[in-house]
Coordinates of C-alpha atoms and ligand atoms in Angstrom, one line a residue:
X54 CA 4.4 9.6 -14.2
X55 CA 3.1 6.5 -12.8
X56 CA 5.0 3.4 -13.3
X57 CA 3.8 0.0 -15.1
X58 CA 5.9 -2.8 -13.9
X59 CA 4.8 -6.0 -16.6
X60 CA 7.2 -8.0 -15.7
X61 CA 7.9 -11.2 -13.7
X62 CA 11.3 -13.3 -13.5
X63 CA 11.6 -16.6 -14.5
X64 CA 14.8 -18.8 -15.7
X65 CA 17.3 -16.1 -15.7
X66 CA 14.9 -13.7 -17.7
X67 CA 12.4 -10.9 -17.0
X68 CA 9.0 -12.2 -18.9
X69 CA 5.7 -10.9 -19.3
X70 CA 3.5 -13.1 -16.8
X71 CA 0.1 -15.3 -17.9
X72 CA -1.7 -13.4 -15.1
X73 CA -3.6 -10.5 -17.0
X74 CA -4.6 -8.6 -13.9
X75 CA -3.6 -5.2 -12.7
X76 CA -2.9 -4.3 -9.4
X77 CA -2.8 -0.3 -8.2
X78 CA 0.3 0.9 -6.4
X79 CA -0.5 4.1 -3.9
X80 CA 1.6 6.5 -2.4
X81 CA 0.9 5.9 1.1
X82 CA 1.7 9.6 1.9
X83 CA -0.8 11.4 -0.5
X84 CA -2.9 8.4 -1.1
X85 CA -2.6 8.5 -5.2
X86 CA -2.4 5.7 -7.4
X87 CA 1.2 6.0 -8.5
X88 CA 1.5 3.0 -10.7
X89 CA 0.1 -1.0 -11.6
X90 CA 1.9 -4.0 -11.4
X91 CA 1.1 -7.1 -13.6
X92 CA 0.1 -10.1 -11.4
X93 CA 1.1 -13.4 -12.3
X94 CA -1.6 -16.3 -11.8
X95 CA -1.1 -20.2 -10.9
X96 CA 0.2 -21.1 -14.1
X97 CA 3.3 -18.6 -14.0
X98 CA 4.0 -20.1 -10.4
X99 CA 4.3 -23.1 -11.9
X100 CA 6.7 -22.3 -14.8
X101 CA 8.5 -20.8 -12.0
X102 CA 8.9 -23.9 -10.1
X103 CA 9.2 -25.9 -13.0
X104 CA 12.8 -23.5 -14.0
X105 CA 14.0 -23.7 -10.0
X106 CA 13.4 -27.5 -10.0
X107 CA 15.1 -28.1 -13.3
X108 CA 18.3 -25.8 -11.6
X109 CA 18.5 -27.4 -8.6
X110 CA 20.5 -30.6 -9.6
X111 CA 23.2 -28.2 -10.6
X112 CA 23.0 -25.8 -7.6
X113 CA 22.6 -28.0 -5.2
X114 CA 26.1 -29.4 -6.3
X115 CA 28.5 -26.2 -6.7
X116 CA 30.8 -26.2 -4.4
X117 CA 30.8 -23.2 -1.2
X118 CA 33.5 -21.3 -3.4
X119 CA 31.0 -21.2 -6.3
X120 CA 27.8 -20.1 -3.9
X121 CA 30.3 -17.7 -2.1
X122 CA 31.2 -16.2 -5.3
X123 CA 27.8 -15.7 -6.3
X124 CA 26.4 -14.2 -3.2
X125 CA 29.1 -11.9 -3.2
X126 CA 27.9 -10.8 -6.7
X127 CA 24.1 -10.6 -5.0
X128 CA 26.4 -8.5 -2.6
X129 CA 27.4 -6.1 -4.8
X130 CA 24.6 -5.3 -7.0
X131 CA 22.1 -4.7 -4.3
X132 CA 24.1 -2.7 -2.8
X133 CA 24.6 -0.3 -6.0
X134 CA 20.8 0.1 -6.2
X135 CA 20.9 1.6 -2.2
X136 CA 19.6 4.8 -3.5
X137 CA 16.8 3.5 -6.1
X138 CA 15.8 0.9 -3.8
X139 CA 15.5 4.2 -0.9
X140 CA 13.5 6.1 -3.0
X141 CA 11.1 3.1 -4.0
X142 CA 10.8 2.6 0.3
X143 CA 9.6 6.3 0.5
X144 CA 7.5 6.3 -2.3
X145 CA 5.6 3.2 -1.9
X146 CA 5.6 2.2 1.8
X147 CA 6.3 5.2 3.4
X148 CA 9.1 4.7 5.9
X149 CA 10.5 7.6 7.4
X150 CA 14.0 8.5 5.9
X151 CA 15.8 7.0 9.1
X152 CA 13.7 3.9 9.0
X153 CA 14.2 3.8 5.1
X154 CA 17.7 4.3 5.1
X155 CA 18.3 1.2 6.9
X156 CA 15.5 -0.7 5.0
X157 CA 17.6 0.7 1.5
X158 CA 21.3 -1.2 3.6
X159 CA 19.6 -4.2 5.1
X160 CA 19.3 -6.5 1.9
X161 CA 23.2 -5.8 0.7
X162 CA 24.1 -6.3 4.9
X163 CA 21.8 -9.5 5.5
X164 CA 23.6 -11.0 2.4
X165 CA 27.1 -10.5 3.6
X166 CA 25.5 -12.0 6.4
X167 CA 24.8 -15.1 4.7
X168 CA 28.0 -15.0 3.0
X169 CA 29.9 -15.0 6.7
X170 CA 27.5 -17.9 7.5
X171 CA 28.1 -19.8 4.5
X172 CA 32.3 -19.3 4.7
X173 CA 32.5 -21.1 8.3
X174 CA 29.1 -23.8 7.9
X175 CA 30.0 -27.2 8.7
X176 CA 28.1 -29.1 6.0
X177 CA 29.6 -32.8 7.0
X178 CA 29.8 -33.6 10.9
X179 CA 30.4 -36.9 13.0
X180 CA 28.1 -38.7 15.0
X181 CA 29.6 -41.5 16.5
X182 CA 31.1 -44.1 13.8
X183 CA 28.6 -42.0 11.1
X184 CA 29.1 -39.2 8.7
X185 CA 26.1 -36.9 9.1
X186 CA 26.1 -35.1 5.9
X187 CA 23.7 -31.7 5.3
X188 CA 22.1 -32.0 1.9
X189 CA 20.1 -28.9 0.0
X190 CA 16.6 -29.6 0.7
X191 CA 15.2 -28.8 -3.0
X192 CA 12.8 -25.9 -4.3
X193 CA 12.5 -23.5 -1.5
X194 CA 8.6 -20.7 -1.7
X195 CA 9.9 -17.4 -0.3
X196 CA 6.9 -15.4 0.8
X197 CA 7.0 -12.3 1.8
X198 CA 5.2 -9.1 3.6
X199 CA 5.3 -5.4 2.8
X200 CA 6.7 -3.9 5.8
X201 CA 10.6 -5.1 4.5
X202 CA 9.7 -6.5 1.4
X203 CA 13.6 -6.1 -0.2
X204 CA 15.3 -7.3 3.5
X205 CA 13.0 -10.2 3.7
X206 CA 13.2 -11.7 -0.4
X207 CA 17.2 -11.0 0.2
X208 CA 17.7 -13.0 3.3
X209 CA 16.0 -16.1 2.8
X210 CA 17.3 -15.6 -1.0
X211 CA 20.9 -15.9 0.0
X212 CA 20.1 -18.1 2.7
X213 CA 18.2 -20.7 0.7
X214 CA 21.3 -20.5 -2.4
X215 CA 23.8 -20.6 0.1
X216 CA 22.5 -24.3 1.6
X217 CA 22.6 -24.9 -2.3
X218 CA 18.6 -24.7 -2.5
X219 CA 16.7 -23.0 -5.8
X220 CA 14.0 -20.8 -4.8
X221 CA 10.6 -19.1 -6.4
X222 CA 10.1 -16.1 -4.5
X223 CA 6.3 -14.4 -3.6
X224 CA 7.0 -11.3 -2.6
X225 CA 4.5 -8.6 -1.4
X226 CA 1.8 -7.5 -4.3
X227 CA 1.8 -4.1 -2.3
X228 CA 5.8 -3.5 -2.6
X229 CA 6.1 -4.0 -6.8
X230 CA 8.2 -1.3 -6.6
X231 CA 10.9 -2.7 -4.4
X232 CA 10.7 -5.6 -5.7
X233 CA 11.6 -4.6 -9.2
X234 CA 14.7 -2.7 -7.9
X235 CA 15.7 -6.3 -6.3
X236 CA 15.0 -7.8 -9.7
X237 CA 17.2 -6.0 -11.2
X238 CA 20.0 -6.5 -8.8
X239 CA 19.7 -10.1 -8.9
X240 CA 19.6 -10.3 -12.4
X241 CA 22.8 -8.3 -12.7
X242 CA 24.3 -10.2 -10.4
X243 CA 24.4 -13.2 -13.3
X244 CA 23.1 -16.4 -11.3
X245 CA 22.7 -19.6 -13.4
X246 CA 18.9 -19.5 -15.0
X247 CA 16.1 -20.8 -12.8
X248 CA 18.3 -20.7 -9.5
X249 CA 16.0 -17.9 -8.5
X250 CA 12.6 -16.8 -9.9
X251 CA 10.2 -14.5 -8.6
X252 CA 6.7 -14.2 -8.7
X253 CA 4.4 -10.9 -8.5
X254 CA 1.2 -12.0 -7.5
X255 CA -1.8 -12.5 -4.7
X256 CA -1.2 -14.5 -1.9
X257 CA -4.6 -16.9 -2.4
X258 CA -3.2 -17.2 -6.2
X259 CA 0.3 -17.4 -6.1
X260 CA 0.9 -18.0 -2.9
X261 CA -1.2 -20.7 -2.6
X262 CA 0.6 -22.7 -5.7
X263 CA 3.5 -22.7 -4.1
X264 CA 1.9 -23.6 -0.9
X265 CA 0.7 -27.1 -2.4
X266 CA 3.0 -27.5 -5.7
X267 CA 4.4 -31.0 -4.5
X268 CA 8.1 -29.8 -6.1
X269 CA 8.3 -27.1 -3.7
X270 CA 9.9 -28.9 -0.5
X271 CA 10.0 -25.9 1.6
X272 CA 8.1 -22.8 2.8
X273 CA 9.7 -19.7 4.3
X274 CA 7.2 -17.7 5.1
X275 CA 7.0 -13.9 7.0
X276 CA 3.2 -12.5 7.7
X277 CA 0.2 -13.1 9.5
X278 CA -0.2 -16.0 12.1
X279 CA -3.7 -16.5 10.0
X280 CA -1.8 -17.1 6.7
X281 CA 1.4 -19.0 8.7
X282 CA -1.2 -21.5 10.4
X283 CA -2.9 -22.1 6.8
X284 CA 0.8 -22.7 4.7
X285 CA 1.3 -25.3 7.8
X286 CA -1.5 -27.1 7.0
X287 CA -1.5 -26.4 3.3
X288 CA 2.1 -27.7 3.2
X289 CA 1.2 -30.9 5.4
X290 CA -0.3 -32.9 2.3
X291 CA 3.5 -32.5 0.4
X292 CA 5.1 -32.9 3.6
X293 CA 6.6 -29.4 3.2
X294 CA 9.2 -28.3 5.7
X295 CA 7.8 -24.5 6.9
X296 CA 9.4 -21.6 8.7
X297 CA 6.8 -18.9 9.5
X298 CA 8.5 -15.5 11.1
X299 CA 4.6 -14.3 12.0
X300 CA 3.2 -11.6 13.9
X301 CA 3.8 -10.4 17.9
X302 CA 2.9 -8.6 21.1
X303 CA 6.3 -7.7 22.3
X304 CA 6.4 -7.0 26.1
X305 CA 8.1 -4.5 27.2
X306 CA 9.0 -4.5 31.0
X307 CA 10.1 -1.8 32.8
X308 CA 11.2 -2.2 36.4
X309 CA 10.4 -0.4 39.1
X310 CA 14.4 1.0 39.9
X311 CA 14.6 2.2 36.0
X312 CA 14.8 6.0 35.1
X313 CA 12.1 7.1 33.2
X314 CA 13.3 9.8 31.9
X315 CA 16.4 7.5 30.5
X316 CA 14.7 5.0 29.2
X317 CA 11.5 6.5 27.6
X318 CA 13.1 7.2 24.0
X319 CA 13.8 3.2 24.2
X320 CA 10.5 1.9 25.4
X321 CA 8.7 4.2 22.6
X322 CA 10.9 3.8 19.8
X323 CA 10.6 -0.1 20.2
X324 CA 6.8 0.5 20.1
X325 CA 7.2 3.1 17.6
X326 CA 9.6 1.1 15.2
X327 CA 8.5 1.0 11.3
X328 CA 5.9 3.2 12.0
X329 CA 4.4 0.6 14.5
X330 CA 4.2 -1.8 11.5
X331 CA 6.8 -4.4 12.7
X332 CA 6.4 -7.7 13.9
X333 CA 8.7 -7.2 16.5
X334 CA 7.4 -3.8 17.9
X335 CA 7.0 -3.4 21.9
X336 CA 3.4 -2.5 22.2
X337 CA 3.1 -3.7 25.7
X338 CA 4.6 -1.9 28.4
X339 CA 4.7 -3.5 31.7
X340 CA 4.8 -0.4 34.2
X341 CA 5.2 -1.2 38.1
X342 CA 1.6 0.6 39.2
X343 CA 3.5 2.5 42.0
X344 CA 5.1 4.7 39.5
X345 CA 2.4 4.8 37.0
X346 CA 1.5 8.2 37.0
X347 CA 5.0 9.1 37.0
X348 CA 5.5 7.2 33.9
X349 CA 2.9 8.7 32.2
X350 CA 3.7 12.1 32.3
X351 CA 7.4 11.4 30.8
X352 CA 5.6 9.3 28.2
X353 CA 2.8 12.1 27.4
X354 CA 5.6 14.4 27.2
X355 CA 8.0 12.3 25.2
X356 CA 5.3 11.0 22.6
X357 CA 5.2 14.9 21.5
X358 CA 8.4 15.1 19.8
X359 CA 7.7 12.2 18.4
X360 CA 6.5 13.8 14.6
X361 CA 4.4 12.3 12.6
X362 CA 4.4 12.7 8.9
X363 CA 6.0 13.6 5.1
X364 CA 8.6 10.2 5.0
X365 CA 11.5 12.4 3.4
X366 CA 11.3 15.2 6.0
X367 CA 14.6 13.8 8.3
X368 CA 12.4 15.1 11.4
X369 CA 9.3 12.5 10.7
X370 CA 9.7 9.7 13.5
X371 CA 6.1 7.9 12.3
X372 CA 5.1 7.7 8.7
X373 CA 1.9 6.6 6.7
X374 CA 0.3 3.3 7.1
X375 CA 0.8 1.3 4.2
X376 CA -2.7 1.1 2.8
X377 CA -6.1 2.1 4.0
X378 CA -7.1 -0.8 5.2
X379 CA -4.0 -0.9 7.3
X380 CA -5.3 2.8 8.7
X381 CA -9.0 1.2 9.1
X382 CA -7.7 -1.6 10.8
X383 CA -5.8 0.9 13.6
X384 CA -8.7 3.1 13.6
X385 CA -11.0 0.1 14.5
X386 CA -8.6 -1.2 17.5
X387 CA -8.0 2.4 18.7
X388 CA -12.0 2.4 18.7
X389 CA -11.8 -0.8 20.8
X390 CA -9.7 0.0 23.1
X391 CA -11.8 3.1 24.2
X392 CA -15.0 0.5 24.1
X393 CA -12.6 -1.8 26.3
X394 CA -12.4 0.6 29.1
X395 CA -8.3 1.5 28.7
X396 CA -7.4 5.5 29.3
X397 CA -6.4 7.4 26.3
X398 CA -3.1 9.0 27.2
X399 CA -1.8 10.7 23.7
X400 CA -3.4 10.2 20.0
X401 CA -7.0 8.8 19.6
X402 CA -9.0 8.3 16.7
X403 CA -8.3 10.2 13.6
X404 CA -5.1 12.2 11.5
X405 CA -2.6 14.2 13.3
X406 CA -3.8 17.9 12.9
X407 CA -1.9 19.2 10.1
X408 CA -2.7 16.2 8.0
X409 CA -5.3 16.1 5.3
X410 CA -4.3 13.3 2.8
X411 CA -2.4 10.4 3.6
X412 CA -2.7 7.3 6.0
X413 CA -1.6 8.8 8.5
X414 CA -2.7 7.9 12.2
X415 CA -1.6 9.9 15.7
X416 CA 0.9 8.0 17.6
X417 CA -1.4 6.4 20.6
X418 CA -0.7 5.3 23.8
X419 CA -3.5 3.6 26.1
X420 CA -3.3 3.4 29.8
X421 CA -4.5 1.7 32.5
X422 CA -5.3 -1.1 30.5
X423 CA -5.4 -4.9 31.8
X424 CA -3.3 -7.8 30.0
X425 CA -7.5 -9.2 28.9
X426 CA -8.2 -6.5 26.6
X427 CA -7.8 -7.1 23.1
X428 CA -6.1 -4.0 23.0
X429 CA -3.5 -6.0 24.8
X430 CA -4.0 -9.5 23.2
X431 CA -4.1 -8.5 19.3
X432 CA -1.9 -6.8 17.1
X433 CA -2.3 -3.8 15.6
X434 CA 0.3 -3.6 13.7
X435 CA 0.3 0.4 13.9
X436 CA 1.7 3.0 16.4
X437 CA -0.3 2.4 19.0
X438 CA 1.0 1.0 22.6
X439 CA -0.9 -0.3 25.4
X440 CA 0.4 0.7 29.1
X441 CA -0.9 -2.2 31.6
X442 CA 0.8 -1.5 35.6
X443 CA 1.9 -4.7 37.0
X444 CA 2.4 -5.2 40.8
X445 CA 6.2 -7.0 41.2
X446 CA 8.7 -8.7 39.0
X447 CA 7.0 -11.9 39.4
X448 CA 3.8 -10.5 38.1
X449 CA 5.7 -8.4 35.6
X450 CA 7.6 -11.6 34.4
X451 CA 3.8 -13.5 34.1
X452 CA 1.7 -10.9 32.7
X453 CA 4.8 -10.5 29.6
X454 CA 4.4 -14.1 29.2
X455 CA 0.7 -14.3 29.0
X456 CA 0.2 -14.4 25.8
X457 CA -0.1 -16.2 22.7
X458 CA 3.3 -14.5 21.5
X459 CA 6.7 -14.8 21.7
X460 CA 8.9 -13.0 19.2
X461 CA 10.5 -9.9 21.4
X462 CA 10.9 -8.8 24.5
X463 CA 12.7 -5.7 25.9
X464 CA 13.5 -5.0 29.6
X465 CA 14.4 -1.7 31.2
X466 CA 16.0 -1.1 34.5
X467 CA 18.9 0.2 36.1
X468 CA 20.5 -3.3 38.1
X469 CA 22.4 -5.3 35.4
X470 CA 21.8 -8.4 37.1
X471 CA 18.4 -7.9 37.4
X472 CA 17.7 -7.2 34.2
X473 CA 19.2 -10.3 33.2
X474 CA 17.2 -12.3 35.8
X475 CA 14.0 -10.8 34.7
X476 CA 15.1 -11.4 30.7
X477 CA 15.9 -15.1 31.0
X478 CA 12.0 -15.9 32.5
X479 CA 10.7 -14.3 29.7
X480 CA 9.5 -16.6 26.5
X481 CA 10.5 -14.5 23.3
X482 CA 12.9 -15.5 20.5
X483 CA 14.7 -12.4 21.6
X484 CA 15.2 -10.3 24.6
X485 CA 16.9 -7.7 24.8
X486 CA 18.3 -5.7 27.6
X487 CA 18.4 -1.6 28.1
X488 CA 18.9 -1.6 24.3
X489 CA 17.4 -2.0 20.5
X490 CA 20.6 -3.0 19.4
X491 CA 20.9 -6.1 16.5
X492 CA 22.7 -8.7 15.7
X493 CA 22.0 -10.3 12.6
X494 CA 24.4 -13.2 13.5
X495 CA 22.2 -14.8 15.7
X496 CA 18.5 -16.4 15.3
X497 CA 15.9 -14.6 14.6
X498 CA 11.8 -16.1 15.0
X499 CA 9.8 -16.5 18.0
X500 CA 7.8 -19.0 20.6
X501 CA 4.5 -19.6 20.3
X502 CA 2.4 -18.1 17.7
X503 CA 4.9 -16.1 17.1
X504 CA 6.5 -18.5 14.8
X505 CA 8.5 -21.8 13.4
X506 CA 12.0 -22.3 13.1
X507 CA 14.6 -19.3 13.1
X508 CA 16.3 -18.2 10.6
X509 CA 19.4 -15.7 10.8
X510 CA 22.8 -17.4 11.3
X511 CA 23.6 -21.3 11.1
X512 CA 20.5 -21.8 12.4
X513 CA 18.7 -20.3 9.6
X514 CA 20.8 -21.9 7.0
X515 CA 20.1 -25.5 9.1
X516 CA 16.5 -25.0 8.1
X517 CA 17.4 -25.7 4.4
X518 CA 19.1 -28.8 5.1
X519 CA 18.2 -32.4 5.3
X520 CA 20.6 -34.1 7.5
X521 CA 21.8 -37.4 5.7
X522 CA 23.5 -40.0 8.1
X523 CA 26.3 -42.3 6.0
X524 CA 27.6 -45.3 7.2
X525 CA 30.3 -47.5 6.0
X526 CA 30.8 -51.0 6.4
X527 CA 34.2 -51.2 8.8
X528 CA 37.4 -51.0 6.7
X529 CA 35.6 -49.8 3.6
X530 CA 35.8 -46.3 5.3
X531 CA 38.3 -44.2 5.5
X532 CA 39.1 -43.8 1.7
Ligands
LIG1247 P1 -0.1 -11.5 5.2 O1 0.1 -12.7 6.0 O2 -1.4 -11.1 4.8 O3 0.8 -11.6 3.8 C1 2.2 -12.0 3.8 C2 2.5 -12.6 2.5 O4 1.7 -13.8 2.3 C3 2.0 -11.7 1.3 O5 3.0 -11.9 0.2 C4 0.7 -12.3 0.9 O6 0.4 -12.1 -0.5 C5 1.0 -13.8 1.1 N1 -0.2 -14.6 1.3 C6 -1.5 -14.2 1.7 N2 -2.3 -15.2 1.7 C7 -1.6 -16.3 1.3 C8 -2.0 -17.7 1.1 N3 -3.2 -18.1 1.3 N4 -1.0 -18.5 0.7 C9 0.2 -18.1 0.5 N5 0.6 -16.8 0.6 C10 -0.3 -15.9 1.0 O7 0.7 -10.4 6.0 P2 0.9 -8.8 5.6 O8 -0.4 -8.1 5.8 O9 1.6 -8.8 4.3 O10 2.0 -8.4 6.7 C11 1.7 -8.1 8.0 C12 1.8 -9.2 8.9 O11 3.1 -9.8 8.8 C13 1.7 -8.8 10.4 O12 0.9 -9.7 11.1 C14 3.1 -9.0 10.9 O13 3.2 -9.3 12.3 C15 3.7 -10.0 10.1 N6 5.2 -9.9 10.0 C16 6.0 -10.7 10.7 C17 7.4 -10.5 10.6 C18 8.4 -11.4 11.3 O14 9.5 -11.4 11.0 N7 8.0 -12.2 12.3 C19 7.9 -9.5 9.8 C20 7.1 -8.7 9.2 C21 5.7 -8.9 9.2

């Protein structure tokens, strides 16, 4: 039965939007049509705004108990919809069920993170003789992308209502689905009306209203670079305050004392992540040419078991893409990169065998590739990594940084120390060392193209926050 989702949310109510339009929802995995979503138009962005700006004096003045209290009512209903929200991951995206699983926890464990944050935030500091005191910016425009459409709405949700901003939220036209499980949540959870609304609709519609409404005083934005650079400049006439979390082309670096055999399941999973559709995916790896061959037999060997298909079988390691233009897209780069010059070592154009319907691509690894190709330059956003050899650490440490990205790096070796020395040259957001681990504690966003701002942490909650210096006169203070 396919599902028809009519509604949007505005002022504490779901409500049927001005937008008349219809937009199809697939199964990534068979490629049907498994329901429509209503899309809201310009006008239902700005009775959207219009509810969050008429909220905010109220928010923007409850004390931390009060926002604390209410996140921790977010908190709970999110996490009661775990299994709905799974099952709308694996119906319409297509993650597998490992991937999913921690898609379906992430939104209940990124607002507990908020909640930490918000419990120990020093909202009034000294400066000298001055009080510097943080103050809620105003409306915050949440836009978000469909690779962790629910993660993404509920961490710069809490974030924004725990700095005591109001918020109209964009989210994804391609994750309806997930969306309307959050929906739900949030309206359980009993906010005051017009605190949050949220916003089906198309990017160059409702996006873009909220990119130039002058009562929307801050963007937080994850995508494209493309759309990131255009909200900067869309936003500049308003003076909008921006975070973009964009796009990447995540070294990875393995040096020449590592052991392959060790670290393979790393290096490919952080390629492999999300079914190669996350921004943070290592899609570079740096391999010391002296060992190259030797690297890419353990790869061609380990890429095998890595299966690719049906989202709920526990085995899958690579899903669908998320639309066919997302499958295009790979097959076009996968097309380049053979035009380029760079060795196929595993995948190529096409489906897995096996696989008649569904987006599915073969999990593809170049070789022999230089750091110039596009192959190497551009992401793909799909499973499909780029081997390029690299001569020492010095030219390791300068080929990972020549590029016009800077969200994640990951280096793999066997000397501790090394490691470190190799991870502290590198200019990413984060690096990590001979692990995948996360920490959602600290910030998250990247150098360069990569990104604006951080959030994650105090210095994601900073970002909603004007900083307001007060001074007394002399002996008036201190009351
Ligand atoms: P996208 O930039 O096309 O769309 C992202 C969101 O922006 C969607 O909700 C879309 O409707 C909206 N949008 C599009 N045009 C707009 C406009 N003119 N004004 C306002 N909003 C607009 O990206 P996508 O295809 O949804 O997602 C894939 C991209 O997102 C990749 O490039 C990936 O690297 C990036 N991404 C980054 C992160 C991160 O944290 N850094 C995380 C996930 C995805």
């Amino acid at each position: 039965m396919q599902q028809r989702i009519e509604h949007i949310y505005i002022n504490g109510e779901f409500a049927v939007p001005h937008g008349q339009e219809w937009f199809d929802l697939h199964n990534p995995s068979t490629e049907e049509i498994i329901g429509q979503v209503r899309l809201g138009d310009a006008q239902d962005a700005q009775r959207a705004i219009a509810a969050a700006k008429a909220a905010f004096p109220a928010w923007s003045r409850t004390s931390r108990e009060e926002r604390i209290a209410a996140l921790q009512r977010m908190h709970r209903a999110v996490a009661a919809r775990e299994e709905e929200l799974m099952e709308a991951i694996l119906t319409e995206y297509g993650a597998p069920s490992v991937r999913g699983r921690w898609m379906a926890t992430y939104p209940a464990a990124v607002i507990a993170q908020a909640i930490d944050t918000l419990q120990s935030f020093a909202f009034e500091e000294h400066a000298g003789s001055a009080r510097v005191i943080l103050t809620p910016i105003g409306v915050a425009g949440l836009i978000t992308p469909w690779n962790s459409n629910a993660g993404f709405i509920c961490n710069k949700l809490a974030t924004a209502l725990a700095a005591g901003c109001t918020a109209v939220i964009k989210p994804s036209e391609m994750s309806a689905m997930q969306t309307q499980v959050i929906a739900r949540a949030l309206h359980e959870a009993g906010l005051p009306p017009g605190v949050f609304n949220i916003v089906n609709g198309r990017g160059e519609v409702v996006g873009e209203e909220i990119a130039r409404h002058p009562d929307i005083a801050k963007i937080s934005f994850t995508g494209s670079s493309a759309v990131g650079q255009h909200l900067v400049s869309a936003g500049a006439a308003t003076m909008k305050r921006v975070t973009l979390e964009l796009g990447g082309k995540s070294p990875t670096v393995v040096l020449d004392d590592a052991d392959f055999a060790a670290i393979m399941p790393l290096a490919l999973q952080a390629g492999f992540v999300n079914s190669g559709q996350a921004c943070i995916a290592g899609t570079r790896i740096l391999v010391p040419r002296l060992r190259l061959a030797e690297f890419e037999q353990v790869a061609r060997q380990a890429v095998a078991q890595f299966k690719v298909g049906d989202p709920r079988d526990v085995e899958t390691a690579i899903g669908p893409m998320v639309s066919a233009r997302q499958w295009e897209r790979v097959q076009h780069y996968i097309r380049i990169g053979i035009d380029e010059g760079a060795q196929v070592l595993a995948g190529g154009e096409g489906r897995p065998e096996g696989l008649q319907a569904g987006w599915f691509v073969k999990p593809t690894i170049f070789t022999n590739a230089t750091n110039q190709m596009r192959i190497a330059r551009e992401e793909i956003f799909g499973p499909v990594l780029t081997l390029i050899p690299y001569e020492n650490d010095a030219n390791a440490i300068a080929v990972a940084n020549d590029t016009h990205y800077g969200l994640s790096a990951l280096v793999l070796g066997s000397d501790p120390e090394r490691c470190e020395r190799v991870a502290r040259q590198i200019d990413a957001g984060r690096v990590l060392v001979n692990t995948l681990a996360n920490e959602p504690r600290a910030p998250f966003g990247g150098f360069k193209h990569s990104g604006l701002g951080r959030e994650m942490g105090k210095w994601g909650m900073s970002a909603y926050l004007e900083p307001k210096t007060l001074l007394t006169a002399a002996g008036v203070s201190g009351h």
